[in-house]
PDB file of C-alpha atoms and ligand atoms in Angstrom:
ATOM      1  CA  MET A   1       7.966 -16.580   5.388  1.00 94.00           C
ATOM      2  CA  THR A   2      10.999 -14.462   4.571  1.00 97.00           C
ATOM      3  CA  THR A   3      10.568 -11.018   3.053  1.00 97.00           C
ATOM      4  CA  ASP A   4      11.568 -12.473  -0.343  1.00 97.00           C
ATOM      5  CA  GLU A   5       8.942 -15.198  -0.012  1.00 98.00           C
ATOM      6  CA  ILE A   6       6.311 -12.619   0.921  1.00 98.00           C
ATOM      7  CA  LEU A   7       7.165 -10.462  -2.088  1.00 98.00           C
ATOM      8  CA  ALA A   8       7.041 -13.556  -4.312  1.00 98.00           C
ATOM      9  CA  ARG A   9       3.624 -14.449  -2.925  1.00 98.00           C
ATOM     10  CA  LEU A  10       2.312 -10.931  -3.616  1.00 98.00           C
ATOM     11  CA  SER A  11       3.832 -10.985  -7.070  1.00 98.00           C
ATOM     12  CA  ASP A  12       2.358 -14.412  -7.883  1.00 98.00           C
ATOM     13  CA  GLY A  13      -1.072 -13.293  -6.667  1.00 98.00           C
ATOM     14  CA  ASN A  14      -0.853 -10.170  -8.788  1.00 98.00           C
ATOM     15  CA  GLU A  15       0.062 -12.271 -11.812  1.00 98.00           C
ATOM     16  CA  ARG A  16      -3.075 -14.379 -11.271  1.00 98.00           C
ATOM     17  CA  PHE A  17      -5.164 -11.209 -10.911  1.00 98.00           C
ATOM     18  CA  ALA A  18      -3.735  -9.621 -14.050  1.00 98.00           C
ATOM     19  CA  THR A  19      -4.384 -12.750 -16.100  1.00 98.00           C
ATOM     20  CA  ASP A  20      -7.912 -13.471 -14.851  1.00 98.00           C
ATOM     21  CA  GLN A  21      -6.809 -16.546 -12.908  1.00 98.00           C
ATOM     22  CA  LEU A  22      -7.800 -15.544  -9.362  1.00 98.00           C
ATOM     23  CA  ASN A  23      -7.820 -18.543  -7.041  1.00 96.00           C
ATOM     24  CA  SER A  24      -9.848 -16.655  -4.393  1.00 91.00           C
ATOM     25  CA  ASP A  25      -8.566 -19.012  -1.678  1.00 96.00           C
ATOM     26  CA  LEU A  26      -9.301 -18.408   2.011  1.00 98.00           C
ATOM     27  CA  GLN A  27     -12.472 -16.419   1.441  1.00 97.00           C
ATOM     28  CA  ASP A  28     -15.059 -18.948   2.613  1.00 97.00           C
ATOM     29  CA  SER A  29     -16.893 -19.513   5.902  1.00 98.00           C
ATOM     30  CA  SER A  30     -14.365 -22.020   7.234  1.00 98.00           C
ATOM     31  CA  ARG A  31     -11.548 -19.498   6.794  1.00 98.00           C
ATOM     32  CA  ARG A  32     -13.725 -16.774   8.296  1.00 98.00           C
ATOM     33  CA  LYS A  33     -14.368 -18.877  11.405  1.00 98.00           C
ATOM     34  CA  SER A  34     -10.780 -20.082  11.723  1.00 98.00           C
ATOM     35  CA  ILE A  35      -9.437 -16.564  12.251  1.00 98.00           C
ATOM     36  CA  ILE A  36     -12.011 -15.228  14.681  1.00 98.00           C
ATOM     37  CA  ASN A  37      -9.561 -15.278  17.565  1.00 98.00           C
ATOM     38  CA  GLY A  38      -6.640 -13.613  15.872  1.00 98.00           C
ATOM     39  CA  GLN A  39      -4.990 -12.406  12.721  1.00 98.00           C
ATOM     40  CA  LYS A  40      -1.592 -13.136  11.224  1.00 98.00           C
ATOM     41  CA  PRO A  41      -1.437 -11.115   8.012  1.00 98.00           C
ATOM     42  CA  PHE A  42       1.768 -11.653   6.043  1.00 98.00           C
ATOM     43  CA  ALA A  43       2.018  -8.126   4.617  1.00 98.00           C
ATOM     44  CA  THR A  44       0.840  -4.594   5.241  1.00 98.00           C
ATOM     45  CA  ILE A  45      -0.403  -2.423   2.398  1.00 99.00           C
ATOM     46  CA  LEU A  46      -0.724   1.363   2.489  1.00 98.00           C
ATOM     47  CA  GLY A  47      -2.991   1.997  -0.472  1.00 98.00           C
ATOM     48  CA  CYS A  48      -5.327   4.636  -1.887  1.00 98.00           C
ATOM     49  CA  ALA A  49      -9.030   4.767  -0.973  1.00 98.00           C
ATOM     50  CA  ASP A  50      -9.838   4.650  -4.714  1.00 98.00           C
ATOM     51  CA  SER A  51     -12.579   2.057  -5.362  1.00 98.00           C
ATOM     52  CA  ARG A  52     -10.586   0.578  -8.230  1.00 98.00           C
ATOM     53  CA  ILE A  53      -7.548  -0.161  -6.090  1.00 98.00           C
ATOM     54  CA  VAL A  54      -8.480  -3.163  -3.963  1.00 98.00           C
ATOM     55  CA  PRO A  55      -5.319  -4.779  -2.555  1.00 98.00           C
ATOM     56  CA  GLU A  56      -6.965  -8.069  -1.565  1.00 98.00           C
ATOM     57  CA  LEU A  57      -8.056  -8.563  -5.180  1.00 98.00           C
ATOM     58  CA  ILE A  58      -4.963  -7.107  -6.834  1.00 98.00           C
ATOM     59  CA  PHE A  59      -2.801  -9.603  -4.896  1.00 98.00           C
ATOM     60  CA  ASP A  60      -5.393 -12.414  -4.900  1.00 98.00           C
ATOM     61  CA  THR A  61      -5.390 -12.870  -1.141  1.00 98.00           C
ATOM     62  CA  GLY A  62      -7.936 -14.148   1.345  1.00 98.00           C
ATOM     63  CA  LEU A  63      -9.322 -13.172   4.723  1.00 98.00           C
ATOM     64  CA  GLY A  64      -6.655 -12.328   7.278  1.00 98.00           C
ATOM     65  CA  GLU A  65      -3.754 -12.297   4.832  1.00 98.00           C
ATOM     66  CA  LEU A  66      -3.233  -8.577   4.284  1.00 98.00           C
ATOM     67  CA  PHE A  67      -3.321  -5.733   6.782  1.00 98.00           C
ATOM     68  CA  VAL A  68      -4.624  -2.921   4.607  1.00 98.00           C
ATOM     69  CA  VAL A  69      -4.589   0.794   5.398  1.00 98.00           C
ATOM     70  CA  ARG A  70      -6.345   2.906   2.797  1.00 98.00           C
ATOM     71  CA  VAL A  71      -6.431   6.670   2.554  1.00 98.00           C
ATOM     72  CA  ALA A  72      -6.702   8.891  -0.521  1.00 98.00           C
ATOM     73  CA  GLY A  73      -3.258   9.365  -2.033  1.00 98.00           C
ATOM     74  CA  ASN A  74      -1.776   6.582   0.175  1.00 98.00           C
ATOM     75  CA  ILE A  75      -0.277   9.226   2.415  1.00 98.00           C
ATOM     76  CA  ALA A  76       1.644   8.864   5.672  1.00 98.00           C
ATOM     77  CA  ASN A  77      -0.406  10.838   8.165  1.00 97.00           C
ATOM     78  CA  LYS A  78      -0.544  10.165  11.900  1.00 97.00           C
ATOM     79  CA  SER A  79      -3.436   7.735  11.632  1.00 98.00           C
ATOM     80  CA  SER A  80      -2.030   5.706   8.741  1.00 98.00           C
ATOM     81  CA  VAL A  81       1.407   5.551  10.387  1.00 98.00           C
ATOM     82  CA  ALA A  82      -0.134   4.469  13.701  1.00 98.00           C
ATOM     83  CA  SER A  83      -2.120   1.730  11.962  1.00 98.00           C
ATOM     84  CA  ILE A  84       1.024   0.429  10.275  1.00 98.00           C
ATOM     85  CA  GLU A  85       2.902   0.559  13.580  1.00 98.00           C
ATOM     86  CA  TYR A  86       0.278  -1.782  15.009  1.00 98.00           C
ATOM     87  CA  ALA A  87       0.781  -4.231  12.142  1.00 98.00           C
ATOM     88  CA  VAL A  88       4.546  -4.171  12.597  1.00 98.00           C
ATOM     89  CA  ALA A  89       4.721  -4.220  16.392  1.00 98.00           C
ATOM     90  CA  HIS A  90       1.805  -6.506  17.232  1.00 98.00           C
ATOM     91  CA  LEU A  91       1.135  -8.581  14.123  1.00 98.00           C
ATOM     92  CA  ASN A  92       4.764  -8.857  13.032  1.00 98.00           C
ATOM     93  CA  THR A  93       4.180  -8.175   9.355  1.00 98.00           C
ATOM     94  CA  LYS A  94       7.580  -8.073   7.702  1.00 98.00           C
ATOM     95  CA  VAL A  95       6.725  -6.361   4.441  1.00 98.00           C
ATOM     96  CA  ILE A  96       5.059  -2.970   4.068  1.00 98.00           C
ATOM     97  CA  ILE A  97       3.986  -2.031   0.549  1.00 98.00           C
ATOM     98  CA  VAL A  98       3.168   1.592  -0.294  1.00 99.00           C
ATOM     99  CA  LEU A  99       0.907   1.202  -3.302  1.00 98.00           C
ATOM    100  CA  GLY A 100       0.608   4.170  -5.638  1.00 98.00           C
ATOM    101  CA  HIS A 101      -1.509   3.841  -8.748  1.00 98.00           C
ATOM    102  CA  GLN A 102      -2.407   5.083 -12.215  1.00 98.00           C
ATOM    103  CA  ASN A 103      -4.874   7.976 -12.530  1.00 98.00           C
ATOM    104  CA  CYS A 104      -4.946   8.820  -8.819  1.00 98.00           C
ATOM    105  CA  GLY A 105      -7.663  11.384  -8.113  1.00 98.00           C
ATOM    106  CA  ALA A 106      -5.902  12.741  -5.029  1.00 98.00           C
ATOM    107  CA  ILE A 107      -2.779  13.511  -7.016  1.00 97.00           C
ATOM    108  CA  THR A 108      -4.827  15.033  -9.810  1.00 97.00           C
ATOM    109  CA  ALA A 109      -6.597  17.272  -7.263  1.00 96.00           C
ATOM    110  CA  ALA A 110      -3.280  18.287  -5.718  1.00 96.00           C
ATOM    111  CA  SER A 111      -1.887  19.123  -9.157  1.00 94.00           C
ATOM    112  CA  GLN A 112      -4.779  21.505  -9.760  1.00 95.00           C
ATOM    113  CA  GLY A 113      -4.206  23.445  -6.532  1.00 93.00           C
ATOM    114  CA  GLY A 114      -6.787  25.857  -5.167  1.00 95.00           C
ATOM    115  CA  ASP A 115      -8.699  25.816  -1.917  1.00 96.00           C
ATOM    116  CA  ASN A 116     -10.394  22.475  -1.356  1.00 95.00           C
ATOM    117  CA  GLY A 117     -11.501  23.123   2.208  1.00 97.00           C
ATOM    118  CA  GLU A 118      -9.744  22.387   5.480  1.00 96.00           C
ATOM    119  CA  ASN A 119      -9.798  18.613   5.397  1.00 96.00           C
ATOM    120  CA  LEU A 120      -8.873  17.983   1.790  1.00 96.00           C
ATOM    121  CA  ASN A 121      -6.280  20.772   1.897  1.00 96.00           C
ATOM    122  CA  HIS A 122      -4.656  18.945   4.790  1.00 95.00           C
ATOM    123  CA  LEU A 123      -4.654  15.631   2.950  1.00 96.00           C
ATOM    124  CA  LEU A 124      -3.289  17.160  -0.253  1.00 96.00           C
ATOM    125  CA  SER A 125      -0.515  18.929   1.668  1.00 96.00           C
ATOM    126  CA  HIS A 126       0.994  15.477   2.234  1.00 97.00           C
ATOM    127  CA  LEU A 127       1.468  15.162  -1.530  1.00 97.00           C
ATOM    128  CA  LYS A 128       3.482  18.381  -1.878  1.00 96.00           C
ATOM    129  CA  PRO A 129       6.918  16.752  -1.479  1.00 97.00           C
ATOM    130  CA  ALA A 130       6.180  14.461  -4.446  1.00 97.00           C
ATOM    131  CA  PHE A 131       5.383  17.481  -6.632  1.00 96.00           C
ATOM    132  CA  GLU A 132       8.489  19.280  -5.416  1.00 95.00           C
ATOM    133  CA  GLU A 133      10.603  16.261  -6.312  1.00 96.00           C
ATOM    134  CA  SER A 134       8.943  15.885  -9.733  1.00 95.00           C
ATOM    135  CA  LYS A 135      10.000  17.688 -12.846  1.00 89.00           C
ATOM    136  CA  LYS A 136       7.551  20.230 -14.250  1.00 87.00           C
ATOM    137  CA  THR A 137       6.791  17.873 -17.127  1.00 90.00           C
ATOM    138  CA  ALA A 138       5.914  15.014 -14.789  1.00 94.00           C
ATOM    139  CA  THR A 139       2.542  13.383 -15.356  1.00 97.00           C
ATOM    140  CA  VAL A 140       0.068  12.520 -12.598  1.00 97.00           C
ATOM    141  CA  ASN A 141       1.296   8.927 -12.870  1.00 98.00           C
ATOM    142  CA  ASP A 142       4.940   9.990 -12.544  1.00 97.00           C
ATOM    143  CA  VAL A 143       4.033  11.880  -9.373  1.00 98.00           C
ATOM    144  CA  ALA A 144       2.164   8.823  -8.039  1.00 98.00           C
ATOM    145  CA  LYS A 145       5.345   6.753  -8.430  1.00 98.00           C
ATOM    146  CA  ILE A 146       7.458   9.401  -6.707  1.00 98.00           C
ATOM    147  CA  ASN A 147       4.860   9.780  -3.964  1.00 98.00           C
ATOM    148  CA  ALA A 148       4.971   6.042  -3.218  1.00 98.00           C
ATOM    149  CA  LYS A 149       8.767   6.191  -2.950  1.00 98.00           C
ATOM    150  CA  LEU A 150       8.752   9.279  -0.704  1.00 98.00           C
ATOM    151  CA  THR A 151       5.959   7.889   1.456  1.00 98.00           C
ATOM    152  CA  ALA A 152       7.942   4.668   1.966  1.00 98.00           C
ATOM    153  CA  LYS A 153      10.820   6.769   3.305  1.00 98.00           C
ATOM    154  CA  GLU A 154       8.440   8.902   5.318  1.00 98.00           C
ATOM    155  CA  LEU A 155       7.031   5.884   7.170  1.00 98.00           C
ATOM    156  CA  ILE A 156      10.537   5.179   8.441  1.00 98.00           C
ATOM    157  CA  ALA A 157      11.291   8.831   9.198  1.00 98.00           C
ATOM    158  CA  LYS A 158       8.042   9.392  11.080  1.00 98.00           C
ATOM    159  CA  SER A 159       7.992   6.219  13.150  1.00 98.00           C
ATOM    160  CA  ALA A 160      10.615   4.955  15.570  1.00 98.00           C
ATOM    161  CA  ILE A 161       8.765   1.637  15.690  1.00 98.00           C
ATOM    162  CA  ILE A 162       8.995   1.140  11.932  1.00 98.00           C
ATOM    163  CA  LYS A 163      12.543   2.511  11.757  1.00 98.00           C
ATOM    164  CA  ASN A 164      13.836   0.145  14.435  1.00 98.00           C
ATOM    165  CA  THR A 165      12.413  -2.931  12.736  1.00 98.00           C
ATOM    166  CA  VAL A 166      13.824  -1.817   9.377  1.00 98.00           C
ATOM    167  CA  ASP A 167      17.239  -1.086  10.915  1.00 98.00           C
ATOM    168  CA  ASN A 168      17.229  -4.523  12.552  1.00 97.00           C
ATOM    169  CA  GLY A 169      16.564  -6.139   9.183  1.00 97.00           C
ATOM    170  CA  ASN A 170      13.189  -7.521  10.252  1.00 97.00           C
ATOM    171  CA  VAL A 171      10.988  -5.345   8.047  1.00 98.00           C
ATOM    172  CA  ILE A 172      11.240  -3.912   4.554  1.00 98.00           C
ATOM    173  CA  VAL A 173       9.221  -0.999   3.186  1.00 98.00           C
ATOM    174  CA  VAL A 174       8.660  -1.271  -0.556  1.00 98.00           C
ATOM    175  CA  PRO A 175       7.149   1.389  -2.818  1.00 98.00           C
ATOM    176  CA  ALA A 176       5.016  -0.007  -5.630  1.00 98.00           C
ATOM    177  CA  TYR A 177       2.885   1.207  -8.521  1.00 98.00           C
ATOM    178  CA  TYR A 178      -0.309  -0.370  -9.829  1.00 98.00           C
ATOM    179  CA  ASP A 179      -1.109   0.031 -13.505  1.00 98.00           C
ATOM    180  CA  MET A 180      -4.780  -0.402 -14.318  1.00 98.00           C
ATOM    181  CA  ASP A 181      -4.161  -1.077 -18.004  1.00 98.00           C
ATOM    182  CA  SER A 182      -2.122  -4.204 -17.332  1.00 98.00           C
ATOM    183  CA  GLY A 183      -3.372  -5.012 -13.837  1.00 98.00           C
ATOM    184  CA  LYS A 184       0.272  -5.386 -12.849  1.00 98.00           C
ATOM    185  CA  VAL A 185       2.055  -4.032  -9.786  1.00 98.00           C
ATOM    186  CA  ASP A 186       5.681  -2.944 -10.158  1.00 98.00           C
ATOM    187  CA  PHE A 187       7.664  -3.135  -6.948  1.00 98.00           C
ATOM    188  CA  GLY A 188      10.557  -0.896  -5.995  1.00 89.00           C
TER     189      GLY A 188
HETATM  190 ZN1   ZN B 201      -5.584   7.338  -5.653  1.00 83.14          ZN
END
């Protein structure tokens, strides 16, 4: 599949999800057994850990179709970048989606500031650039959109592996935003 075909497939799956027409293909025991010896996912998703944001459902995909990395705030830290590098270098996924979303708790927490303890402070520090880029009147959802865009750039800036494949035209990194009201994902 070309990158355009992959984006179309994600978009079509999202349309089915948003309109209650999930086909739920490739989720049965025969699919499960057919991929025991290897995976060939067609896209990589960097999404939030939020229980409401389930990429396999949002894009109506089956087992082995998406390589999904989830961390609160869909941030580019060393572990998430390394996981995506694996998908690009070893599984040859051509499309990386950074999926921000409506009402993100990580972004809300970051907007409130304060001391959240060592671990959460570290995670929230990754969201600072999105706040710096946002206007003071920006909503949590505005910041989520900006964060997805900045994180998409950050994946390229932080990883020679990702950067090389993007520069060679083999991989695209696409920021996206999921709206829970409509169920729709906007790309770009
Ligand atoms: Zn979130």
